[in-house]
PDB file of C-alpha atoms in Angstrom:
ATOM      1  CA  MET X   1       0.000   0.000   0.000  1.00 72.00           C
ATOM      2  CA  ALA X   2       1.499   3.312  -1.094  1.00 86.00           C
ATOM      3  CA  ASP X   3       1.819   5.974   1.592  1.00 92.00           C
ATOM      4  CA  PHE X   4       3.185   9.522   1.802  1.00 93.00           C
ATOM      5  CA  VAL X   5       4.648  10.134   5.242  1.00 91.00           C
ATOM      6  CA  GLN X   6       6.734  12.638   7.151  1.00 90.00           C
ATOM      7  CA  LEU X   7       9.760  11.174   8.890  1.00 86.00           C
ATOM      8  CA  ASP X   8      12.502  12.863  10.885  1.00 77.00           C
ATOM      9  CA  ASP X   9      14.274  14.597   8.038  1.00 77.00           C
ATOM     10  CA  GLY X  10      11.608  15.084   5.397  1.00 89.00           C
ATOM     11  CA  HIS X  11       8.700  13.681   3.418  1.00 93.00           C
ATOM     12  CA  TYR X  12       8.860  10.257   1.826  1.00 94.00           C
ATOM     13  CA  LEU X  13       6.789   8.135  -0.491  1.00 95.00           C
ATOM     14  CA  VAL X  14       6.738   4.515   0.694  1.00 95.00           C
ATOM     15  CA  ASP X  15       5.351   1.626  -1.305  1.00 95.00           C
ATOM     16  CA  ILE X  16       5.517  -2.074  -0.430  1.00 95.00           C
ATOM     17  CA  VAL X  17       4.144  -4.430  -3.060  1.00 93.00           C
ATOM     18  CA  ARG X  18       4.199  -8.028  -4.179  1.00 92.00           C
ATOM     19  CA  VAL X  19       5.881  -8.549  -7.536  1.00 91.00           C
ATOM     20  CA  PRO X  20       4.312 -11.525  -9.338  1.00 86.00           C
ATOM     21  CA  GLY X  21       6.333 -13.951 -11.409  1.00 84.00           C
ATOM     22  CA  GLU X  22       7.709 -17.465 -11.348  1.00 80.00           C
ATOM     23  CA  GLN X  23       9.010 -16.600  -7.896  1.00 86.00           C
ATOM     24  CA  VAL X  24       6.982 -14.018  -5.998  1.00 91.00           C
ATOM     25  CA  HIS X  25       9.071 -11.125  -4.699  1.00 95.00           C
ATOM     26  CA  LEU X  26       8.420  -8.428  -2.126  1.00 96.00           C
ATOM     27  CA  LYS X  27       9.530  -4.942  -3.149  1.00 96.00           C
ATOM     28  CA  CYS X  28       9.884  -1.904  -0.907  1.00 96.00           C
ATOM     29  CA  ILE X  29      10.365   1.554  -2.450  1.00 96.00           C
ATOM     30  CA  LEU X  30      11.372   4.724  -0.593  1.00 96.00           C
ATOM     31  CA  PHE X  31      11.420   8.053  -2.455  1.00 96.00           C
ATOM     32  CA  ASP X  32      12.072  11.520  -1.015  1.00 93.00           C
ATOM     33  CA  MET X  33      11.427  13.612  -4.169  1.00 90.00           C
ATOM     34  CA  LYS X  34      15.144  13.465  -4.955  1.00 91.00           C
ATOM     35  CA  SER X  35      16.501   9.959  -4.453  1.00 93.00           C
ATOM     36  CA  LEU X  36      15.241   6.406  -4.547  1.00 96.00           C
ATOM     37  CA  TRP X  37      16.018   3.537  -2.186  1.00 96.00           C
ATOM     38  CA  MET X  38      14.646   0.064  -2.621  1.00 96.00           C
ATOM     39  CA  GLU X  39      14.891  -3.603  -1.790  1.00 96.00           C
ATOM     40  CA  GLN X  40      13.441  -6.561  -3.641  1.00 95.00           C
ATOM     41  CA  LEU X  41      13.681 -10.110  -2.324  1.00 95.00           C
ATOM     42  CA  PRO X  42      11.866 -13.411  -2.867  1.00 95.00           C
ATOM     43  CA  ILE X  43       9.063 -13.549  -0.361  1.00 94.00           C
ATOM     44  CA  GLU X  44      10.463 -16.808   1.042  1.00 95.00           C
ATOM     45  CA  ALA X  45      13.708 -14.973   1.851  1.00 96.00           C
ATOM     46  CA  VAL X  46      11.748 -12.197   3.567  1.00 96.00           C
ATOM     47  CA  VAL X  47       9.877 -14.750   5.702  1.00 96.00           C
ATOM     48  CA  GLU X  48      13.137 -16.458   6.666  1.00 96.00           C
ATOM     49  CA  ARG X  49      14.850 -13.168   7.539  1.00 96.00           C
ATOM     50  CA  GLU X  50      11.935 -11.861   9.601  1.00 96.00           C
ATOM     51  CA  ASN X  51      11.644 -15.100  11.580  1.00 96.00           C
ATOM     52  CA  LYS X  52      15.360 -14.915  12.321  1.00 96.00           C
ATOM     53  CA  ARG X  53      15.077 -11.270  13.372  1.00 94.00           C
ATOM     54  CA  ASP X  54      11.964 -11.797  15.510  1.00 93.00           C
ATOM     55  CA  PRO X  55      11.551 -15.455  16.563  1.00 92.00           C
ATOM     56  CA  VAL X  56       8.561 -14.607  18.752  1.00 91.00           C
ATOM     57  CA  CYS X  57       6.377 -13.732  15.784  1.00 91.00           C
ATOM     58  CA  CYS X  58       5.803 -16.585  13.361  1.00 93.00           C
ATOM     59  CA  TYR X  59       6.079 -14.941   9.942  1.00 95.00           C
ATOM     60  CA  THR X  60       4.443 -16.616   6.957  1.00 95.00           C
ATOM     61  CA  GLU X  61       3.565 -15.546   3.443  1.00 94.00           C
ATOM     62  CA  ALA X  62      -0.089 -15.330   4.497  1.00 94.00           C
ATOM     63  CA  LEU X  63       0.814 -13.018   7.392  1.00 94.00           C
ATOM     64  CA  ILE X  64       2.789 -10.748   5.074  1.00 94.00           C
ATOM     65  CA  ASP X  65      -0.187 -10.580   2.695  1.00 93.00           C
ATOM     66  CA  THR X  66      -2.362  -9.587   5.653  1.00 93.00           C
ATOM     67  CA  LEU X  67       0.073  -6.836   6.628  1.00 94.00           C
ATOM     68  CA  LEU X  68       0.256  -5.451   3.099  1.00 93.00           C
ATOM     69  CA  ALA X  69      -3.531  -5.071   3.039  1.00 92.00           C
ATOM     70  CA  GLU X  70      -3.436  -2.883   6.166  1.00 91.00           C
ATOM     71  CA  LYS X  71      -2.299   0.701   6.632  1.00 92.00           C
ATOM     72  CA  PRO X  72       0.946   0.825   8.623  1.00 94.00           C
ATOM     73  CA  ALA X  73       0.783   2.350  12.087  1.00 95.00           C
ATOM     74  CA  SER X  74       4.246   3.926  11.923  1.00 95.00           C
ATOM     75  CA  TYR X  75       7.568   4.051  10.088  1.00 95.00           C
ATOM     76  CA  THR X  76      11.094   4.277  11.465  1.00 94.00           C
ATOM     77  CA  LEU X  77      13.964   5.227   9.167  1.00 93.00           C
ATOM     78  CA  GLN X  78      17.584   4.751  10.215  1.00 90.00           C
ATOM     79  CA  PRO X  79      21.007   4.460   8.594  1.00 88.00           C
ATOM     80  CA  SER X  80      21.605   0.844   7.696  1.00 74.00           C
ATOM     81  CA  ALA X  81      24.030  -0.996   9.976  1.00 59.00           C
ATOM     82  CA  THR X  82      24.310  -4.756  10.272  1.00 55.00           C
ATOM     83  CA  GLU X  83      26.874  -7.126  11.687  1.00 51.00           C
ATOM     84  CA  ASP X  84      28.408  -7.554   8.248  1.00 52.00           C
ATOM     85  CA  GLU X  85      28.740  -3.895   7.307  1.00 51.00           C
ATOM     86  CA  ASP X  86      29.491  -0.560   8.885  1.00 50.00           C
ATOM     87  CA  ALA X  87      26.990   2.248   8.945  1.00 50.00           C
ATOM     88  CA  ASP X  88      26.602   3.657   5.441  1.00 64.00           C
ATOM     89  CA  GLU X  89      24.698   6.865   4.807  1.00 69.00           C
ATOM     90  CA  SER X  90      23.790   5.685   1.319  1.00 86.00           C
ATOM     91  CA  HIS X  91      21.814   2.754   2.750  1.00 93.00           C
ATOM     92  CA  ARG X  92      18.696   2.963   4.874  1.00 92.00           C
ATOM     93  CA  ARG X  93      16.895   0.654   7.254  1.00 95.00           C
ATOM     94  CA  LEU X  94      13.126   1.036   7.204  1.00 95.00           C
ATOM     95  CA  THR X  95      11.021  -0.542   9.936  1.00 96.00           C
ATOM     96  CA  VAL X  96       7.290  -0.643   9.286  1.00 96.00           C
ATOM     97  CA  LYS X  97       4.967  -1.350  12.212  1.00 96.00           C
ATOM     98  CA  TYR X  98       1.496  -2.848  11.868  1.00 96.00           C
ATOM     99  CA  TYR X  99      -1.093  -4.001  14.364  1.00 94.00           C
ATOM    100  CA  VAL X 100      -2.787  -7.370  13.937  1.00 91.00           C
ATOM    101  CA  TYR X 101      -5.555  -7.856  16.503  1.00 90.00           C
ATOM    102  CA  ASP X 102      -3.871  -5.203  18.686  1.00 91.00           C
ATOM    103  CA  THR X 103      -0.556  -7.074  18.484  1.00 92.00           C
ATOM    104  CA  PRO X 104       2.386  -5.096  17.052  1.00 94.00           C
ATOM    105  CA  VAL X 105       4.064  -6.752  14.073  1.00 95.00           C
ATOM    106  CA  THR X 106       6.965  -5.205  12.164  1.00 96.00           C
ATOM    107  CA  LEU X 107       8.599  -5.653   8.790  1.00 96.00           C
ATOM    108  CA  GLN X 108      12.155  -4.467   8.282  1.00 96.00           C
ATOM    109  CA  PHE X 109      13.802  -3.598   4.971  1.00 96.00           C
ATOM    110  CA  GLN X 110      17.469  -2.981   4.180  1.00 95.00           C
ATOM    111  CA  LEU X 111      17.259  -0.372   1.425  1.00 96.00           C
ATOM    112  CA  ARG X 112      20.001   0.386  -1.068  1.00 95.00           C
ATOM    113  CA  PRO X 113      20.188   3.382  -3.419  1.00 96.00           C
ATOM    114  CA  GLY X 114      18.271   2.787  -6.625  1.00 95.00           C
ATOM    115  CA  THR X 115      19.879   2.948 -10.047  1.00 95.00           C
ATOM    116  CA  ALA X 116      18.853   5.395 -12.770  1.00 95.00           C
ATOM    117  CA  ASP X 117      16.858   2.659 -14.517  1.00 95.00           C
ATOM    118  CA  GLU X 118      15.080   1.754 -11.274  1.00 95.00           C
ATOM    119  CA  LEU X 119      14.273   5.417 -10.627  1.00 95.00           C
ATOM    120  CA  SER X 120      12.757   5.628 -14.091  1.00 94.00           C
ATOM    121  CA  GLU X 121      10.783   2.393 -13.713  1.00 93.00           C
ATOM    122  CA  CYS X 122       9.510   3.052 -10.186  1.00 93.00           C
ATOM    123  CA  VAL X 123       8.907   6.816 -10.249  1.00 93.00           C
ATOM    124  CA  ILE X 124       9.405   8.710 -13.510  1.00 93.00           C
ATOM    125  CA  LEU X 125       7.404   6.485 -15.866  1.00 94.00           C
ATOM    126  CA  PRO X 126       4.454   6.034 -13.450  1.00 93.00           C
ATOM    127  CA  LEU X 127       4.326   9.814 -12.947  1.00 93.00           C
ATOM    128  CA  TRP X 128       4.306  10.486 -16.691  1.00 93.00           C
ATOM    129  CA  ARG X 129       1.581   7.883 -17.175  1.00 93.00           C
ATOM    130  CA  ALA X 130      -0.542   9.465 -14.454  1.00 93.00           C
ATOM    131  CA  VAL X 131      -0.032  12.950 -15.940  1.00 93.00           C
ATOM    132  CA  LEU X 132      -1.019  11.793 -19.426  1.00 93.00           C
ATOM    133  CA  LEU X 133      -4.066   9.916 -18.130  1.00 93.00           C
ATOM    134  CA  LEU X 134      -5.292  12.919 -16.141  1.00 93.00           C
ATOM    135  CA  ASP X 135      -4.656  15.243 -19.073  1.00 92.00           C
ATOM    136  CA  ALA X 136      -6.611  12.974 -21.426  1.00 91.00           C
ATOM    137  CA  LYS X 137      -9.511  12.735 -18.969  1.00 92.00           C
ATOM    138  CA  ASN X 138      -9.587  16.520 -18.496  1.00 92.00           C
ATOM    139  CA  ARG X 139      -9.650  17.106 -22.248  1.00 91.00           C
ATOM    140  CA  SER X 140     -12.449  14.579 -22.673  1.00 91.00           C
ATOM    141  CA  LEU X 141     -14.496  16.170 -19.874  1.00 93.00           C
ATOM    142  CA  ALA X 142     -13.988  19.632 -21.385  1.00 91.00           C
ATOM    143  CA  GLU X 143     -15.262  18.354 -24.742  1.00 92.00           C
ATOM    144  CA  GLN X 144     -18.333  16.876 -23.048  1.00 93.00           C
ATOM    145  CA  LEU X 145     -19.075  20.181 -21.310  1.00 92.00           C
ATOM    146  CA  VAL X 146     -18.857  22.068 -24.603  1.00 91.00           C
ATOM    147  CA  LYS X 147     -21.200  19.543 -26.226  1.00 93.00           C
ATOM    148  CA  LYS X 148     -23.687  19.918 -23.368  1.00 90.00           C
ATOM    149  CA  ASP X 149     -23.650  23.694 -23.784  1.00 90.00           C
ATOM    150  CA  ASP X 150     -24.253  23.281 -27.523  1.00 91.00           C
ATOM    151  CA  GLU X 151     -27.094  20.863 -26.797  1.00 90.00           C
ATOM    152  CA  ILE X 152     -28.784  23.321 -24.419  1.00 86.00           C
ATOM    153  CA  ALA X 153     -28.347  26.126 -26.959  1.00 87.00           C
ATOM    154  CA  GLN X 154     -29.988  23.928 -29.604  1.00 90.00           C
ATOM    155  CA  TYR X 155     -32.953  23.238 -27.313  1.00 87.00           C
ATOM    156  CA  ARG X 156     -33.434  26.956 -26.805  1.00 84.00           C
ATOM    157  CA  ALA X 157     -33.114  27.650 -30.530  1.00 88.00           C
ATOM    158  CA  GLU X 158     -35.917  25.144 -31.146  1.00 87.00           C
ATOM    159  CA  GLY X 159     -38.163  26.965 -28.679  1.00 84.00           C
ATOM    160  CA  ALA X 160     -37.623  24.903 -25.545  1.00 83.00           C
ATOM    161  CA  GLU X 161     -37.876  26.766 -22.240  1.00 79.00           C
ATOM    162  CA  LEU X 162     -35.637  25.715 -19.363  1.00 73.00           C
ATOM    163  CA  LYS X 163     -37.443  26.425 -16.089  1.00 75.00           C
ATOM    164  CA  ARG X 164     -34.844  25.110 -13.620  1.00 71.00           C
ATOM    165  CA  THR X 165     -33.326  28.457 -12.725  1.00 69.00           C
ATOM    166  CA  THR X 166     -31.775  27.240  -9.456  1.00 75.00           C
ATOM    167  CA  VAL X 167     -29.307  24.898 -11.158  1.00 70.00           C
ATOM    168  CA  GLN X 168     -28.319  27.011 -14.125  1.00 72.00           C
ATOM    169  CA  THR X 169     -24.613  27.257 -14.924  1.00 77.00           C
ATOM    170  CA  THR X 170     -22.687  29.603 -17.145  1.00 82.00           C
ATOM    171  CA  LYS X 171     -21.296  28.504 -20.475  1.00 85.00           C
ATOM    172  CA  PHE X 172     -18.051  26.590 -20.053  1.00 88.00           C
ATOM    173  CA  GLU X 173     -14.948  28.448 -21.233  1.00 87.00           C
ATOM    174  CA  ALA X 174     -11.799  26.335 -21.070  1.00 85.00           C
ATOM    175  CA  GLN X 175      -9.353  29.252 -21.028  1.00 85.00           C
ATOM    176  CA  GLN X 176     -11.253  31.089 -18.299  1.00 86.00           C
ATOM    177  CA  PHE X 177     -11.489  27.872 -16.283  1.00 86.00           C
ATOM    178  CA  ASP X 178      -7.712  27.383 -16.462  1.00 84.00           C
ATOM    179  CA  GLU X 179      -6.995  30.987 -15.495  1.00 82.00           C
ATOM    180  CA  LYS X 180      -9.275  30.920 -12.438  1.00 85.00           C
ATOM    181  CA  PHE X 181      -8.354  27.443 -11.205  1.00 85.00           C
ATOM    182  CA  PRO X 182      -7.158  27.770  -7.570  1.00 88.00           C
ATOM    183  CA  LEU X 183      -4.043  25.590  -8.010  1.00 86.00           C
ATOM    184  CA  SER X 184      -0.991  26.435 -10.087  1.00 81.00           C
ATOM    185  CA  ALA X 185       2.554  25.144 -10.461  1.00 79.00           C
ATOM    186  CA  PRO X 186       5.679  27.280  -9.924  1.00 79.00           C
ATOM    187  CA  THR X 187       6.989  28.698 -13.179  1.00 77.00           C
ATOM    188  CA  GLY X 188      10.575  28.733 -14.352  1.00 76.00           C
ATOM    189  CA  LYS X 189      11.530  25.552 -12.482  1.00 78.00           C
ATOM    190  CA  GLY X 190      12.131  22.429 -14.492  1.00 82.00           C
ATOM    191  CA  LEU X 191      10.130  21.201 -17.458  1.00 84.00           C
ATOM    192  CA  ASN X 192       7.101  23.156 -18.611  1.00 85.00           C
ATOM    193  CA  ILE X 193       4.824  20.113 -18.635  1.00 86.00           C
ATOM    194  CA  PRO X 194       1.583  21.933 -19.633  1.00 85.00           C
ATOM    195  CA  ARG X 195       3.306  23.416 -22.670  1.00 86.00           C
ATOM    196  CA  ILE X 196       4.615  19.997 -23.667  1.00 87.00           C
ATOM    197  CA  LEU X 197       1.115  18.521 -23.370  1.00 89.00           C
ATOM    198  CA  ASP X 198      -0.452  21.267 -25.496  1.00 88.00           C
ATOM    199  CA  GLY X 199       0.894  19.747 -28.703  1.00 87.00           C
ATOM    200  CA  ARG X 200      -1.118  16.816 -30.040  1.00 87.00           C
ATOM    201  CA  GLU X 201       1.909  15.271 -31.743  1.00 89.00           C
ATOM    202  CA  GLN X 202       4.020  15.609 -28.603  1.00 89.00           C
ATOM    203  CA  ARG X 203       1.304  14.009 -26.477  1.00 89.00           C
ATOM    204  CA  GLN X 204       1.108  11.067 -28.850  1.00 90.00           C
ATOM    205  CA  LYS X 205       4.877  10.593 -28.752  1.00 90.00           C
ATOM    206  CA  LEU X 206       4.790  10.613 -24.956  1.00 91.00           C
ATOM    207  CA  ILE X 207       1.913   8.124 -24.892  1.00 90.00           C
ATOM    208  CA  ASN X 208       3.950   5.769 -27.062  1.00 90.00           C
ATOM    209  CA  ALA X 209       7.127   6.333 -25.042  1.00 90.00           C
ATOM    210  CA  VAL X 210       5.538   5.480 -21.684  1.00 90.00           C
ATOM    211  CA  GLN X 211       3.590   2.568 -23.205  1.00 88.00           C
ATOM    212  CA  LEU X 212       0.075   3.701 -22.407  1.00 87.00           C
ATOM    213  CA  VAL X 213      -2.619   1.416 -23.791  1.00 83.00           C
ATOM    214  CA  VAL X 214      -5.083   3.196 -26.076  1.00 78.00           C
ATOM    215  CA  GLU X 215      -8.398   1.369 -26.157  1.00 79.00           C
ATOM    216  CA  PRO X 216     -10.574   1.729 -29.281  1.00 75.00           C
ATOM    217  CA  THR X 217     -13.746   3.668 -28.568  1.00 67.00           C
ATOM    218  CA  GLY X 218     -16.936   3.178 -30.521  1.00 55.00           C
ATOM    219  CA  GLN X 219     -19.255   6.072 -31.218  1.00 50.00           C
ATOM    220  CA  PRO X 220     -22.719   5.431 -29.756  1.00 46.00           C
ATOM    221  CA  ASP X 221     -25.740   6.060 -31.899  1.00 44.00           C
ATOM    222  CA  SER X 222     -26.705   9.695 -31.577  1.00 43.00           C
ATOM    223  CA  PRO X 223     -30.310  10.428 -30.603  1.00 44.00           C
ATOM    224  CA  SER X 224     -32.671  12.219 -32.916  1.00 42.00           C
ATOM    225  CA  THR X 225     -32.318  16.000 -32.830  1.00 40.00           C
ATOM    226  CA  SER X 226     -36.071  16.320 -32.364  1.00 40.00           C
ATOM    227  CA  GLY X 227     -35.929  14.261 -29.179  1.00 42.00           C
ATOM    228  CA  ARG X 228     -38.262  11.613 -30.600  1.00 43.00           C
ATOM    229  CA  GLY X 229     -37.514   8.005 -31.305  1.00 42.00           C
ATOM    230  CA  THR X 230     -37.033   6.759 -34.836  1.00 41.00           C
ATOM    231  CA  LYS X 231     -40.346   5.991 -36.477  1.00 43.00           C
ATOM    232  CA  ARG X 232     -40.563   2.436 -37.727  1.00 44.00           C
ATOM    233  CA  SER X 233     -41.904   1.667 -41.139  1.00 44.00           C
ATOM    234  CA  PRO X 234     -44.857  -0.742 -41.318  1.00 44.00           C
ATOM    235  CA  SER X 235     -42.601  -3.522 -42.566  1.00 44.00           C
ATOM    236  CA  THR X 236     -40.250  -3.211 -39.591  1.00 45.00           C
ATOM    237  CA  ASN X 237     -42.850  -2.556 -36.903  1.00 48.00           C
ATOM    238  CA  PRO X 238     -42.772  -5.478 -34.413  1.00 44.00           C
ATOM    239  CA  ARG X 239     -46.569  -5.452 -34.065  1.00 46.00           C
ATOM    240  CA  ASN X 240     -47.061  -5.759 -37.827  1.00 49.00           C
ATOM    241  CA  LYS X 241     -44.510  -8.566 -37.956  1.00 46.00           C
ATOM    242  CA  SER X 242     -46.300 -10.451 -35.177  1.00 47.00           C
ATOM    243  CA  MET X 243     -49.665 -10.128 -36.930  1.00 48.00           C
ATOM    244  CA  ALA X 244     -48.212 -11.327 -40.221  1.00 47.00           C
ATOM    245  CA  MET X 245     -46.634 -14.352 -38.540  1.00 47.00           C
ATOM    246  CA  ALA X 246     -49.945 -15.178 -36.847  1.00 47.00           C
ATOM    247  CA  GLU X 247     -51.778 -15.054 -40.179  1.00 51.00           C
ATOM    248  CA  ARG X 248     -49.218 -17.360 -41.806  1.00 49.00           C
ATOM    249  CA  PHE X 249     -49.453 -19.795 -38.893  1.00 44.00           C
ATOM    250  CA  LYS X 250     -53.248 -19.786 -39.113  1.00 48.00           C
ATOM    251  CA  MET X 251     -53.182 -20.512 -42.834  1.00 48.00           C
ATOM    252  CA  GLN X 252     -50.623 -23.302 -42.368  1.00 48.00           C
ATOM    253  CA  SER X 253     -52.710 -24.896 -39.600  1.00 47.00           C
ATOM    254  CA  SER X 254     -55.833 -24.922 -41.750  1.00 50.00           C
ATOM    255  CA  ASP X 255     -53.944 -26.568 -44.612  1.00 51.00           C
ATOM    256  CA  ASP X 256     -52.619 -29.305 -42.331  1.00 50.00           C
ATOM    257  CA  GLU X 257     -56.034 -30.273 -40.873  1.00 51.00           C
ATOM    258  CA  PRO X 258     -57.396 -33.602 -42.296  1.00 53.00           C
ATOM    259  CA  ASP X 259     -60.648 -33.517 -44.221  1.00 52.00           C
ATOM    260  CA  ASP X 260     -63.753 -34.466 -42.213  1.00 52.00           C
ATOM    261  CA  PRO X 261     -65.102 -37.742 -43.674  1.00 50.00           C
ATOM    262  CA  ASN X 262     -68.654 -36.693 -42.730  1.00 52.00           C
ATOM    263  CA  ASN X 263     -68.350 -33.791 -45.126  1.00 49.00           C
ATOM    264  CA  VAL X 264     -67.546 -35.998 -48.104  1.00 45.00           C
ATOM    265  CA  LYS X 265     -70.091 -35.428 -50.785  1.00 42.00           C
TER     266      LYS X 265
END
């Protein structure tokens, strides 16, 4: 479960997840907006290490799954120091405390600095994917709002009167919405992400680069502009079809009936 926490010397993003595969691994990620630390071990090795560290608590894979489904109670971050190595500022020891039926249970991770590729895989690419997804959703919502405004304008042009005055909204203006939005990013620091996303070609290149999946979308049938359903022709009307079938069945039944011998002349 991903968590954003404040520890002694700053704010950190912590994520502990199972990594599926032929051999299931447990991965712990620690990110402080500048650097990445991580550890990834087979879950069997984690169970063995935790049982050795804390023999009182019987660690199992099922117990670890239970812990991962819960929100941690606290985190403790220290410089890593074991019997086999001296204290190293580049390594960190993260202790995560949980409570299971009011009983404290901890998991401990020996974190090493992440490589550039690991930083990209664990942080940079997921952030770009999230940015592109949110940008695409915002653009789609803005298009829907414009279409709704056009639809209301069309109703009024056709003589419709909207009487719900208490829920009326002003016409959506994308530029005005952006200018008055209460949140904004500092300018002049780092990449100008909004400017990069403004270009359609650049957005598409980014989508391909971060391997976003683009699902095909079908266009639903648009309703009639008059607000009425499509009028069926007599040949396609279900009622007419049912009557025609009944007539054919009646004629077929009369043909199949045997002649009454009493009516033989």
